[in-house]
């Protein structure tokens, strides 16, 4: 929410400067996102008078001006503005000045052969508005040569982040109230004198939907003259980021932004019959002010007359009943709408507005009459007219919550003892009523206060969170016991191992676009979809960490990265059978781009392949404590991966610990990726826990006393036999002696029968008590050969 310092000062009697106010707002929990001062960019622009204006000799639409800065040395300036003339006082940008609108630095230059020493500026060029048909015209008595920044005066604009639980601060008046309670000034009373109507309201106003619209107030003002709003009103709206439209529209926006009270003005000539708050009828639609047609559902609250729907209640008015320059009679609407219904409607229609943001958080139900008086006074002052009596249909929910409060809670819960008198002062300044027995009545504009802890929060934030002392927690004597769980320790080990292997950790959203989530939902059950997402593009909980990493890889590659090595540890969210939920820890890796850059010794750049992914999977599984020597390499890695270049790592035929490989072309297309992309996905919750008590210390290592022996074995095996199966068989042939085995050759060609392959295995044998003799080595060899034979392998001669 944005507002200018001058607007705040109109509601708060304070002499505090912008910096002091910004710091105090942050301590109050109203975090400042920025303070902008438009005048700061105008210090190099000067007030100047045009002495003469002559036609440019080489251009019909240009003039050559003689401009005086008050120093007696006129400057020559070429100008194309139609209103440039002798005697005009405007704003001159000198060489070296930077134009705020486009960042252009002004220079002395020749325009069509005529020297120009700067530029006479328009409102748009200085970032002060949208007017650009001519240069700025200042009063004739404006001091020549004065910096335009000094002439305008400083009026900083605050940008405040309002949390959803503070609807009372969705208006400048509510922010002023907080600052006054904190001692930064005195809150001025709201200037809204009741205006008596001079005739009965000629339009019937009622609510037929008391659940969605408990209260609906209306009044007619005849004989108004619509047009541009006064400059002070336009300036305040511009500081809030609003575009001035017309006096009637600007007034309703001003009351909404200034006091947090949305309202609407209808052109009475465009209404027919009674104006009613009711439920929509099946098949009805509304053409909103944004020019879009919205199909309405029967549970939505609308404002309608005999001809149909004119307003999506509490969210946006209709295009065909809005005010225009020809409007002479208006119907003012000030209503209270149920927050939950507004939020549900806005979400269903994917329609946001300033009014919705306030109604769904909860506006003050007691502000209807005051809001009507504010609107009426401003319209009569600016547009004239004659008001009718006010029709009040329905009753707003004015029940105020009453809470029992103990002032000692400020010390017990808030960590600081605040004097009882100071607590009463703070609460009274915020609008709370405090009885002698400390029964606290909550004001109608604070729907977020539900219990005594909320009152403690109010007292402490106003008293000053920085006054809360830093008190260390008590610590037991002796060595601290470890508090991390086995799962947390596992994640730490895997995270460090991944980083040590050259992978960069990424943290992506836990929410995905529905299409991306559905692409990775196969075999994972249903998807969790958020009822109230922060964005329509982030509404589905991720069933896998890979989509987020693939999108991150694409963004890096699009920005020129040649190699992308990303990993993430997080949770994936699955909906199991019968609606049961699952939150499962996982690790994902994405390898894209060049695995090895081009070089004189290596030739062309080498892309990542499935074996790179397998190496990462095995290394990370080993660090996570998985029994990698017992894992089986099997297929069925999922439709997102390439069927011929992917696999799973399983502990037994059913327990899948990881999947790896290159992504499927369809997946690459879905994520706009080109070239081979290798991925790994580890399912950390499926890794069996280590047996026995955990220990920080590594087991004692004693190197063997005897030299290890290596033997090579070449087996003829079926071509379809995975090499890993043969390695597992060799390792298990004699566990007392075989300590390692690896494949170092895979040959298929001359001398190898069709349908077979030759796998050469290097086996490491470790004697323990004595060195091997020929008989011992033969016995071990026989066991290894027998193990290979069980898989159809034959030792080659």
CSV table of N, CA and C in Angstrom, one decimal, residues 479-608:
chain,number,residue,atom,x,y,z
A,479,UNK,N,28.1,-32.1,28.5
A,479,UNK,CA,28.1,-32.1,27.1
A,479,UNK,C,26.7,-32.2,26.5
A,480,UNK,N,26.3,-31.3,25.6
A,480,UNK,CA,25.0,-31.3,25.1
A,480,UNK,C,24.7,-32.6,24.3
A,481,UNK,N,23.5,-33.1,24.5
A,481,UNK,CA,23.1,-34.3,23.7
A,481,UNK,C,22.7,-33.9,22.3
A,482,UNK,N,22.9,-34.8,21.4
A,482,UNK,CA,22.5,-34.5,20.0
A,482,UNK,C,21.0,-34.4,19.9
A,483,UNK,N,20.5,-33.4,19.1
A,483,UNK,CA,19.1,-33.3,19.0
A,483,UNK,C,18.6,-33.6,17.6
A,484,UNK,N,19.5,-33.7,16.6
A,484,UNK,CA,19.0,-34.1,15.3
A,484,UNK,C,18.5,-35.5,15.2
A,485,UNK,N,17.5,-35.7,14.4
A,485,UNK,CA,16.9,-37.1,14.2
A,485,UNK,C,17.8,-37.8,13.2
A,486,UNK,N,17.6,-39.1,13.1
A,486,UNK,CA,18.3,-39.9,12.1
A,486,UNK,C,18.0,-39.4,10.7
A,487,UNK,N,16.8,-39.0,10.4
A,487,UNK,CA,16.5,-38.5,9.1
A,487,UNK,C,17.2,-37.1,8.8
A,488,UNK,N,17.3,-36.3,9.8
A,488,UNK,CA,18.0,-35.0,9.6
A,488,UNK,C,19.5,-35.2,9.4
A,489,UNK,N,20.1,-36.2,10.2
A,489,UNK,CA,21.5,-36.5,10.0
A,489,UNK,C,21.7,-37.0,8.6
A,490,UNK,N,20.8,-37.9,8.1
A,490,UNK,CA,20.9,-38.4,6.8
A,490,UNK,C,20.9,-37.3,5.7
A,491,UNK,N,20.0,-36.4,5.9
A,491,UNK,CA,19.9,-35.3,4.9
A,491,UNK,C,21.1,-34.4,4.9
A,492,UNK,N,21.7,-34.2,6.1
A,492,UNK,CA,22.9,-33.4,6.2
A,492,UNK,C,24.1,-34.1,5.4
A,493,UNK,N,24.2,-35.4,5.6
A,493,UNK,CA,25.3,-36.2,5.0
A,493,UNK,C,25.1,-36.1,3.4
A,494,UNK,N,23.9,-36.3,3.0
A,494,UNK,CA,23.6,-36.3,1.6
A,494,UNK,C,23.8,-35.0,0.9
A,495,UNK,N,23.4,-33.9,1.7
A,495,UNK,CA,23.6,-32.6,1.2
A,495,UNK,C,25.1,-32.2,1.0
A,496,UNK,N,25.9,-32.6,2.0
A,496,UNK,CA,27.3,-32.3,1.9
A,496,UNK,C,28.0,-33.1,0.8
A,497,UNK,N,27.5,-34.4,0.7
A,497,UNK,CA,28.1,-35.2,-0.4
A,497,UNK,C,27.8,-34.7,-1.8
A,498,UNK,N,26.5,-34.2,-2.0
A,498,UNK,CA,26.2,-33.7,-3.3
A,498,UNK,C,27.0,-32.4,-3.6
A,499,UNK,N,27.1,-31.6,-2.6
A,499,UNK,CA,27.9,-30.3,-2.8
A,499,UNK,C,29.4,-30.7,-3.1
A,500,UNK,N,29.9,-31.7,-2.4
A,500,UNK,CA,31.3,-32.1,-2.6
A,500,UNK,C,31.5,-32.7,-4.0
A,501,UNK,N,30.5,-33.2,-4.6
A,501,UNK,CA,30.6,-33.8,-6.0
A,501,UNK,C,30.3,-32.7,-7.1
A,502,UNK,N,30.3,-31.5,-6.7
A,502,UNK,CA,30.2,-30.4,-7.7
A,502,UNK,C,28.8,-30.0,-8.0
A,503,UNK,N,27.8,-30.5,-7.3
A,503,UNK,CA,26.4,-30.1,-7.6
A,503,UNK,C,26.1,-28.8,-6.8
A,504,UNK,N,25.2,-28.0,-7.4
A,504,UNK,CA,24.8,-26.7,-6.7
A,504,UNK,C,23.4,-26.9,-6.2
A,505,UNK,N,23.2,-26.6,-4.9
A,505,UNK,CA,21.9,-26.8,-4.3
A,505,UNK,C,20.9,-25.7,-4.8
A,506,UNK,N,19.7,-26.1,-5.1
A,506,UNK,CA,18.6,-25.2,-5.4
A,506,UNK,C,17.4,-25.4,-4.5
A,507,UNK,N,16.7,-24.4,-4.3
A,507,UNK,CA,15.4,-24.4,-3.5
A,507,UNK,C,14.3,-23.9,-4.4
A,508,UNK,N,13.4,-24.8,-4.8
A,508,UNK,CA,12.3,-24.4,-5.7
A,508,UNK,C,11.0,-24.4,-4.9
A,509,UNK,N,10.0,-23.9,-5.6
A,509,UNK,CA,8.7,-23.9,-5.0
A,509,UNK,C,8.1,-25.3,-4.7
A,510,UNK,N,7.4,-25.4,-3.6
A,510,UNK,CA,6.7,-26.7,-3.3
A,510,UNK,C,5.4,-26.8,-4.1
A,511,UNK,N,5.1,-25.7,-4.9
A,511,UNK,CA,3.8,-25.7,-5.7
A,511,UNK,C,4.2,-25.6,-7.2
A,512,UNK,N,3.4,-26.2,-8.0
A,512,UNK,CA,3.7,-26.3,-9.4
A,512,UNK,C,2.4,-25.9,-10.2
A,513,UNK,N,2.6,-25.5,-11.5
A,513,UNK,CA,1.5,-25.4,-12.4
A,513,UNK,C,0.9,-26.8,-12.5
A,514,UNK,N,-0.4,-26.8,-12.7
A,514,UNK,CA,-1.1,-28.1,-12.7
A,514,UNK,C,-0.6,-29.0,-13.8
A,515,UNK,N,-0.3,-28.5,-15.0
A,515,UNK,CA,0.2,-29.3,-16.1
A,515,UNK,C,1.5,-30.0,-15.8
A,516,UNK,N,2.4,-29.2,-15.2
A,516,UNK,CA,3.7,-29.8,-14.8
A,516,UNK,C,3.6,-30.9,-13.8
A,517,UNK,N,2.7,-30.7,-12.8
A,517,UNK,CA,2.5,-31.7,-11.8
A,517,UNK,C,1.8,-32.9,-12.3
A,518,UNK,N,0.9,-32.8,-13.2
A,518,UNK,CA,0.2,-33.9,-13.9
A,518,UNK,C,1.2,-34.7,-14.7
A,519,UNK,N,2.2,-34.1,-15.3
A,519,UNK,CA,3.2,-34.8,-16.1
A,519,UNK,C,4.0,-35.7,-15.3
A,520,UNK,N,4.2,-35.4,-14.0
A,520,UNK,CA,5.0,-36.2,-13.1
A,520,UNK,C,4.2,-37.0,-12.0
A,521,UNK,N,2.9,-37.1,-12.3
A,521,UNK,CA,2.0,-37.7,-11.3
A,521,UNK,C,1.8,-39.2,-11.5
A,522,UNK,N,2.3,-39.7,-12.6
A,522,UNK,CA,2.1,-41.1,-12.9
A,522,UNK,C,2.7,-42.0,-11.9
A,523,UNK,N,1.8,-42.9,-11.3
A,523,UNK,CA,2.3,-43.9,-10.3
A,523,UNK,C,2.4,-43.3,-9.0
A,524,UNK,N,2.0,-42.0,-8.8
A,524,UNK,CA,2.2,-41.4,-7.5
A,524,UNK,C,0.8,-41.1,-6.8
A,525,UNK,N,-0.2,-41.7,-7.3
A,525,UNK,CA,-1.5,-41.4,-6.8
A,525,UNK,C,-2.1,-40.0,-7.3
A,526,UNK,N,-3.1,-39.5,-6.6
A,526,UNK,CA,-3.6,-38.2,-7.0
A,526,UNK,C,-2.8,-37.1,-6.6
A,527,UNK,N,-3.2,-35.9,-7.0
A,527,UNK,CA,-2.5,-34.6,-6.7
A,527,UNK,C,-3.2,-33.8,-5.6
A,528,UNK,N,-2.4,-33.1,-4.9
A,528,UNK,CA,-3.0,-32.2,-3.9
A,528,UNK,C,-3.1,-30.8,-4.6
A,529,UNK,N,-4.3,-30.2,-4.6
A,529,UNK,CA,-4.5,-28.9,-5.2
A,529,UNK,C,-5.0,-27.9,-4.1
A,530,UNK,N,-4.4,-26.8,-4.1
A,530,UNK,CA,-4.7,-25.8,-3.0
A,530,UNK,C,-6.0,-25.1,-3.3
A,531,UNK,N,-6.7,-24.9,-2.3
A,531,UNK,CA,-8.0,-24.2,-2.4
A,531,UNK,C,-7.9,-22.7,-2.6
A,532,UNK,N,-6.8,-22.1,-2.0
A,532,UNK,CA,-6.6,-20.7,-2.1
A,532,UNK,C,-5.1,-20.4,-2.4
A,533,UNK,N,-4.6,-20.7,-3.7
A,533,UNK,CA,-3.2,-20.6,-4.0
A,533,UNK,C,-2.8,-19.1,-4.1
A,534,UNK,N,-1.5,-18.9,-3.9
A,534,UNK,CA,-0.9,-17.6,-4.1
A,534,UNK,C,-0.9,-17.1,-5.5
A,535,UNK,N,-1.0,-18.1,-6.4
A,535,UNK,CA,-1.1,-17.8,-7.9
A,535,UNK,C,-1.7,-19.0,-8.6
A,536,UNK,N,-2.4,-18.8,-9.7
A,536,UNK,CA,-3.0,-19.9,-10.4
A,536,UNK,C,-1.9,-20.7,-11.0
A,537,UNK,N,-0.7,-20.2,-11.2
A,537,UNK,CA,0.4,-21.0,-11.7
A,537,UNK,C,1.1,-21.8,-10.7
A,538,UNK,N,0.7,-21.6,-9.4
A,538,UNK,CA,1.3,-22.4,-8.3
A,538,UNK,C,0.2,-22.9,-7.4
A,539,UNK,N,-0.6,-23.8,-7.9
A,539,UNK,CA,-1.8,-24.2,-7.2
A,539,UNK,C,-1.7,-25.7,-6.8
A,540,UNK,N,-0.8,-26.5,-7.4
A,540,UNK,CA,-0.7,-27.9,-7.1
A,540,UNK,C,0.6,-28.3,-6.4
A,541,UNK,N,0.4,-29.1,-5.3
A,541,UNK,CA,1.6,-29.5,-4.6
A,541,UNK,C,2.4,-30.5,-5.4
A,542,UNK,N,3.7,-30.4,-5.4
A,542,UNK,CA,4.6,-31.1,-6.3
A,542,UNK,C,4.6,-32.6,-5.9
A,543,UNK,N,4.4,-33.5,-6.9
A,543,UNK,CA,4.6,-34.9,-6.7
A,543,UNK,C,6.0,-35.4,-6.9
A,544,UNK,N,6.9,-34.5,-7.3
A,544,UNK,CA,8.3,-34.8,-7.5
A,544,UNK,C,9.1,-33.5,-7.5
A,545,UNK,N,10.4,-33.6,-7.1
A,545,UNK,CA,11.2,-32.4,-7.1
A,545,UNK,C,11.8,-32.1,-8.5
A,546,UNK,N,11.7,-33.0,-9.4
A,546,UNK,CA,12.3,-32.8,-10.7
A,546,UNK,C,11.7,-31.7,-11.5
A,547,UNK,N,10.3,-31.4,-11.5
A,547,UNK,CA,9.8,-30.3,-12.4
A,547,UNK,C,10.4,-29.0,-12.0
A,548,UNK,N,10.6,-28.7,-10.7
A,548,UNK,CA,11.1,-27.4,-10.3
A,548,UNK,C,12.6,-27.3,-10.7
A,549,UNK,N,13.4,-28.4,-10.7
A,549,UNK,CA,14.8,-28.3,-11.1
A,549,UNK,C,14.9,-28.2,-12.6
A,550,UNK,N,14.0,-28.9,-13.3
A,550,UNK,CA,14.0,-28.8,-14.8
A,550,UNK,C,13.8,-27.4,-15.2
A,551,UNK,N,12.8,-26.7,-14.6
A,551,UNK,CA,12.5,-25.3,-14.9
A,551,UNK,C,13.7,-24.4,-14.6
A,552,UNK,N,14.3,-24.7,-13.4
A,552,UNK,CA,15.5,-23.9,-13.1
A,552,UNK,C,16.6,-24.1,-14.1
A,553,UNK,N,16.8,-25.4,-14.5
A,553,UNK,CA,17.8,-25.7,-15.5
A,553,UNK,C,17.6,-24.9,-16.8
A,554,UNK,N,16.3,-24.9,-17.2
A,554,UNK,CA,16.0,-24.2,-18.4
A,554,UNK,C,16.3,-22.7,-18.3
A,555,UNK,N,16.0,-22.1,-17.2
A,555,UNK,CA,16.2,-20.7,-17.0
A,555,UNK,C,17.8,-20.4,-17.0
A,556,UNK,N,18.5,-21.3,-16.4
A,556,UNK,CA,20.0,-21.1,-16.5
A,556,UNK,C,20.6,-21.3,-17.9
A,557,UNK,N,20.1,-22.3,-18.6
A,557,UNK,CA,20.5,-22.5,-20.0
A,557,UNK,C,20.1,-21.3,-20.9
A,558,UNK,N,18.9,-20.8,-20.7
A,558,UNK,CA,18.5,-19.7,-21.5
A,558,UNK,C,19.3,-18.4,-21.3
A,559,UNK,N,20.0,-18.3,-20.1
A,559,UNK,CA,20.8,-17.2,-19.8
A,559,UNK,C,22.3,-17.4,-20.1
A,560,UNK,N,22.6,-18.5,-20.8
A,560,UNK,CA,23.9,-18.7,-21.3
A,560,UNK,C,24.8,-19.6,-20.5
A,561,UNK,N,24.2,-20.3,-19.5
A,561,UNK,CA,25.0,-21.3,-18.8
A,561,UNK,C,25.3,-22.5,-19.7
A,562,UNK,N,26.6,-22.9,-19.6
A,562,UNK,CA,27.0,-24.1,-20.5
A,562,UNK,C,26.8,-25.4,-19.8
A,563,UNK,N,26.9,-25.4,-18.4
A,563,UNK,CA,26.8,-26.6,-17.6
A,563,UNK,C,25.9,-26.3,-16.4
A,564,UNK,N,24.9,-27.1,-16.2
A,564,UNK,CA,24.0,-27.0,-15.1
A,564,UNK,C,24.0,-28.3,-14.3
A,565,UNK,N,24.4,-28.2,-13.0
A,565,UNK,CA,24.4,-29.3,-12.1
A,565,UNK,C,23.7,-28.9,-10.9
A,566,UNK,N,22.4,-29.3,-10.8
A,566,UNK,CA,21.6,-28.8,-9.7
A,566,UNK,C,21.1,-30.0,-8.8
A,567,UNK,N,20.9,-29.8,-7.5
A,567,UNK,CA,20.3,-30.8,-6.7
A,567,UNK,C,19.4,-30.1,-5.7
A,568,UNK,N,18.4,-30.8,-5.2
A,568,UNK,CA,17.5,-30.3,-4.2
A,568,UNK,C,17.1,-31.4,-3.2
A,569,UNK,N,17.0,-31.1,-2.0
A,569,UNK,CA,16.5,-32.0,-1.0
A,569,UNK,C,15.2,-31.4,-0.4
A,570,UNK,N,14.1,-32.1,-0.5
A,570,UNK,CA,12.9,-31.5,0.0
A,570,UNK,C,11.8,-32.6,0.0
A,571,UNK,N,10.6,-32.2,0.1
A,571,UNK,CA,9.4,-33.1,0.2
A,571,UNK,C,8.6,-33.1,-1.0
A,572,UNK,N,8.1,-34.3,-1.4
A,572,UNK,CA,7.1,-34.4,-2.4
A,572,UNK,C,5.8,-34.8,-1.8
A,573,UNK,N,4.7,-34.4,-2.4
A,573,UNK,CA,3.4,-34.5,-1.7
A,573,UNK,C,2.5,-35.4,-2.6
A,574,UNK,N,2.1,-36.5,-2.0
A,574,UNK,CA,1.3,-37.5,-2.7
A,574,UNK,C,0.0,-37.7,-2.0
A,575,UNK,N,-1.0,-38.0,-2.8
A,575,UNK,CA,-2.3,-38.4,-2.3
A,575,UNK,C,-2.5,-39.9,-2.6
A,576,UNK,N,-2.5,-40.7,-1.5
A,576,UNK,CA,-2.5,-42.1,-1.7
A,576,UNK,C,-3.9,-42.7,-1.8
A,577,UNK,N,-4.0,-44.0,-1.6
A,577,UNK,CA,-5.3,-44.6,-1.7
A,577,UNK,C,-6.2,-44.2,-0.6
A,578,UNK,N,-7.5,-44.0,-0.9
A,578,UNK,CA,-8.5,-43.6,0.1
A,578,UNK,C,-8.3,-42.2,0.6
A,579,UNK,N,-7.6,-41.3,-0.2
A,579,UNK,CA,-7.4,-40.0,0.2
A,579,UNK,C,-6.3,-39.7,1.3
A,580,UNK,N,-5.6,-40.8,1.6
A,580,UNK,CA,-4.5,-40.6,2.6
A,580,UNK,C,-3.4,-39.8,2.0
A,581,UNK,N,-2.8,-38.9,2.8
A,581,UNK,CA,-1.8,-38.0,2.3
A,581,UNK,C,-0.4,-38.6,2.6
A,582,UNK,N,0.6,-38.1,1.8
A,582,UNK,CA,1.9,-38.5,2.0
A,582,UNK,C,2.9,-37.4,1.7
A,583,UNK,N,3.8,-37.2,2.7
A,583,UNK,CA,4.8,-36.2,2.5
A,583,UNK,C,6.1,-36.9,2.6
A,584,UNK,N,6.8,-37.1,1.5
A,584,UNK,CA,8.0,-38.0,1.4
A,584,UNK,C,9.3,-37.2,1.1
A,585,UNK,N,10.3,-37.4,2.0
A,585,UNK,CA,11.6,-36.8,1.7
A,585,UNK,C,12.3,-37.4,0.5
A,586,UNK,N,12.8,-36.5,-0.4
A,586,UNK,CA,13.4,-37.0,-1.6
A,586,UNK,C,14.6,-36.1,-1.9
A,587,UNK,N,15.4,-36.6,-2.8
A,587,UNK,CA,16.6,-35.8,-3.4
A,587,UNK,C,16.5,-36.0,-4.9
A,588,UNK,N,16.6,-34.9,-5.6
A,588,UNK,CA,16.6,-34.9,-7.0
A,588,UNK,C,17.9,-34.2,-7.6
A,589,UNK,N,18.3,-34.6,-8.7
A,589,UNK,CA,19.5,-34.1,-9.4
A,589,UNK,C,19.2,-33.9,-10.8
A,590,UNK,N,19.6,-32.8,-11.4
A,590,UNK,CA,19.4,-32.5,-12.8
A,590,UNK,C,20.8,-32.1,-13.4
A,591,UNK,N,21.2,-32.8,-14.4
A,591,UNK,CA,22.5,-32.5,-15.1
A,591,UNK,C,22.2,-32.1,-16.6
A,592,UNK,N,22.5,-30.9,-16.9
A,592,UNK,CA,22.2,-30.5,-18.3
A,592,UNK,C,23.4,-29.7,-18.9
A,593,UNK,N,23.4,-29.6,-20.2
A,593,UNK,CA,24.5,-28.9,-20.8
A,593,UNK,C,25.7,-29.8,-21.0
A,594,UNK,N,26.9,-29.3,-20.8
A,594,UNK,CA,28.1,-30.0,-21.1
A,594,UNK,C,28.7,-30.7,-19.9
A,595,UNK,N,28.8,-32.0,-20.0
A,595,UNK,CA,29.5,-32.7,-18.9
A,595,UNK,C,31.0,-32.5,-18.9
A,596,UNK,N,31.5,-32.3,-20.1
A,596,UNK,CA,33.0,-32.0,-20.3
A,596,UNK,C,33.1,-31.0,-21.5
A,597,UNK,N,33.8,-29.9,-21.2
A,597,UNK,CA,33.9,-28.9,-22.3
A,597,UNK,C,34.8,-29.4,-23.4
A,598,UNK,N,34.7,-28.8,-24.6
A,598,UNK,CA,35.6,-29.1,-25.7
A,598,UNK,C,37.0,-28.8,-25.3
A,599,UNK,N,37.9,-29.5,-25.9
A,599,UNK,CA,39.4,-29.2,-25.6
A,599,UNK,C,40.2,-29.9,-26.7
A,600,UNK,N,41.5,-29.5,-26.7
A,600,UNK,CA,42.4,-30.0,-27.7
A,600,UNK,C,42.7,-31.5,-27.5
A,601,UNK,N,42.6,-31.9,-26.3
A,601,UNK,CA,42.9,-33.3,-26.0
A,601,UNK,C,41.7,-34.2,-26.0
A,602,UNK,N,40.5,-33.6,-25.8
A,602,UNK,CA,39.3,-34.4,-25.7
A,602,UNK,C,38.3,-34.2,-26.9
A,603,UNK,N,38.6,-33.2,-27.7
A,603,UNK,CA,37.7,-33.0,-28.9
A,603,UNK,C,36.5,-32.2,-28.5
A,604,UNK,N,35.4,-32.6,-29.1
A,604,UNK,CA,34.1,-31.9,-28.9
A,604,UNK,C,33.6,-32.0,-27.5
A,605,UNK,N,32.7,-31.1,-27.1
A,605,UNK,CA,32.1,-31.1,-25.8
A,605,UNK,C,31.3,-32.4,-25.6
A,606,UNK,N,31.3,-33.0,-24.4
A,606,UNK,CA,30.6,-34.2,-24.2
A,606,UNK,C,29.3,-33.9,-23.3
A,607,UNK,N,28.2,-34.3,-23.8
A,607,UNK,CA,26.9,-34.1,-23.0
A,607,UNK,C,26.8,-35.1,-21.9
A,608,UNK,N,25.9,-34.9,-20.9
A,608,UNK,CA,25.7,-35.8,-19.9
A,608,UNK,C,24.9,-37.0,-20.4
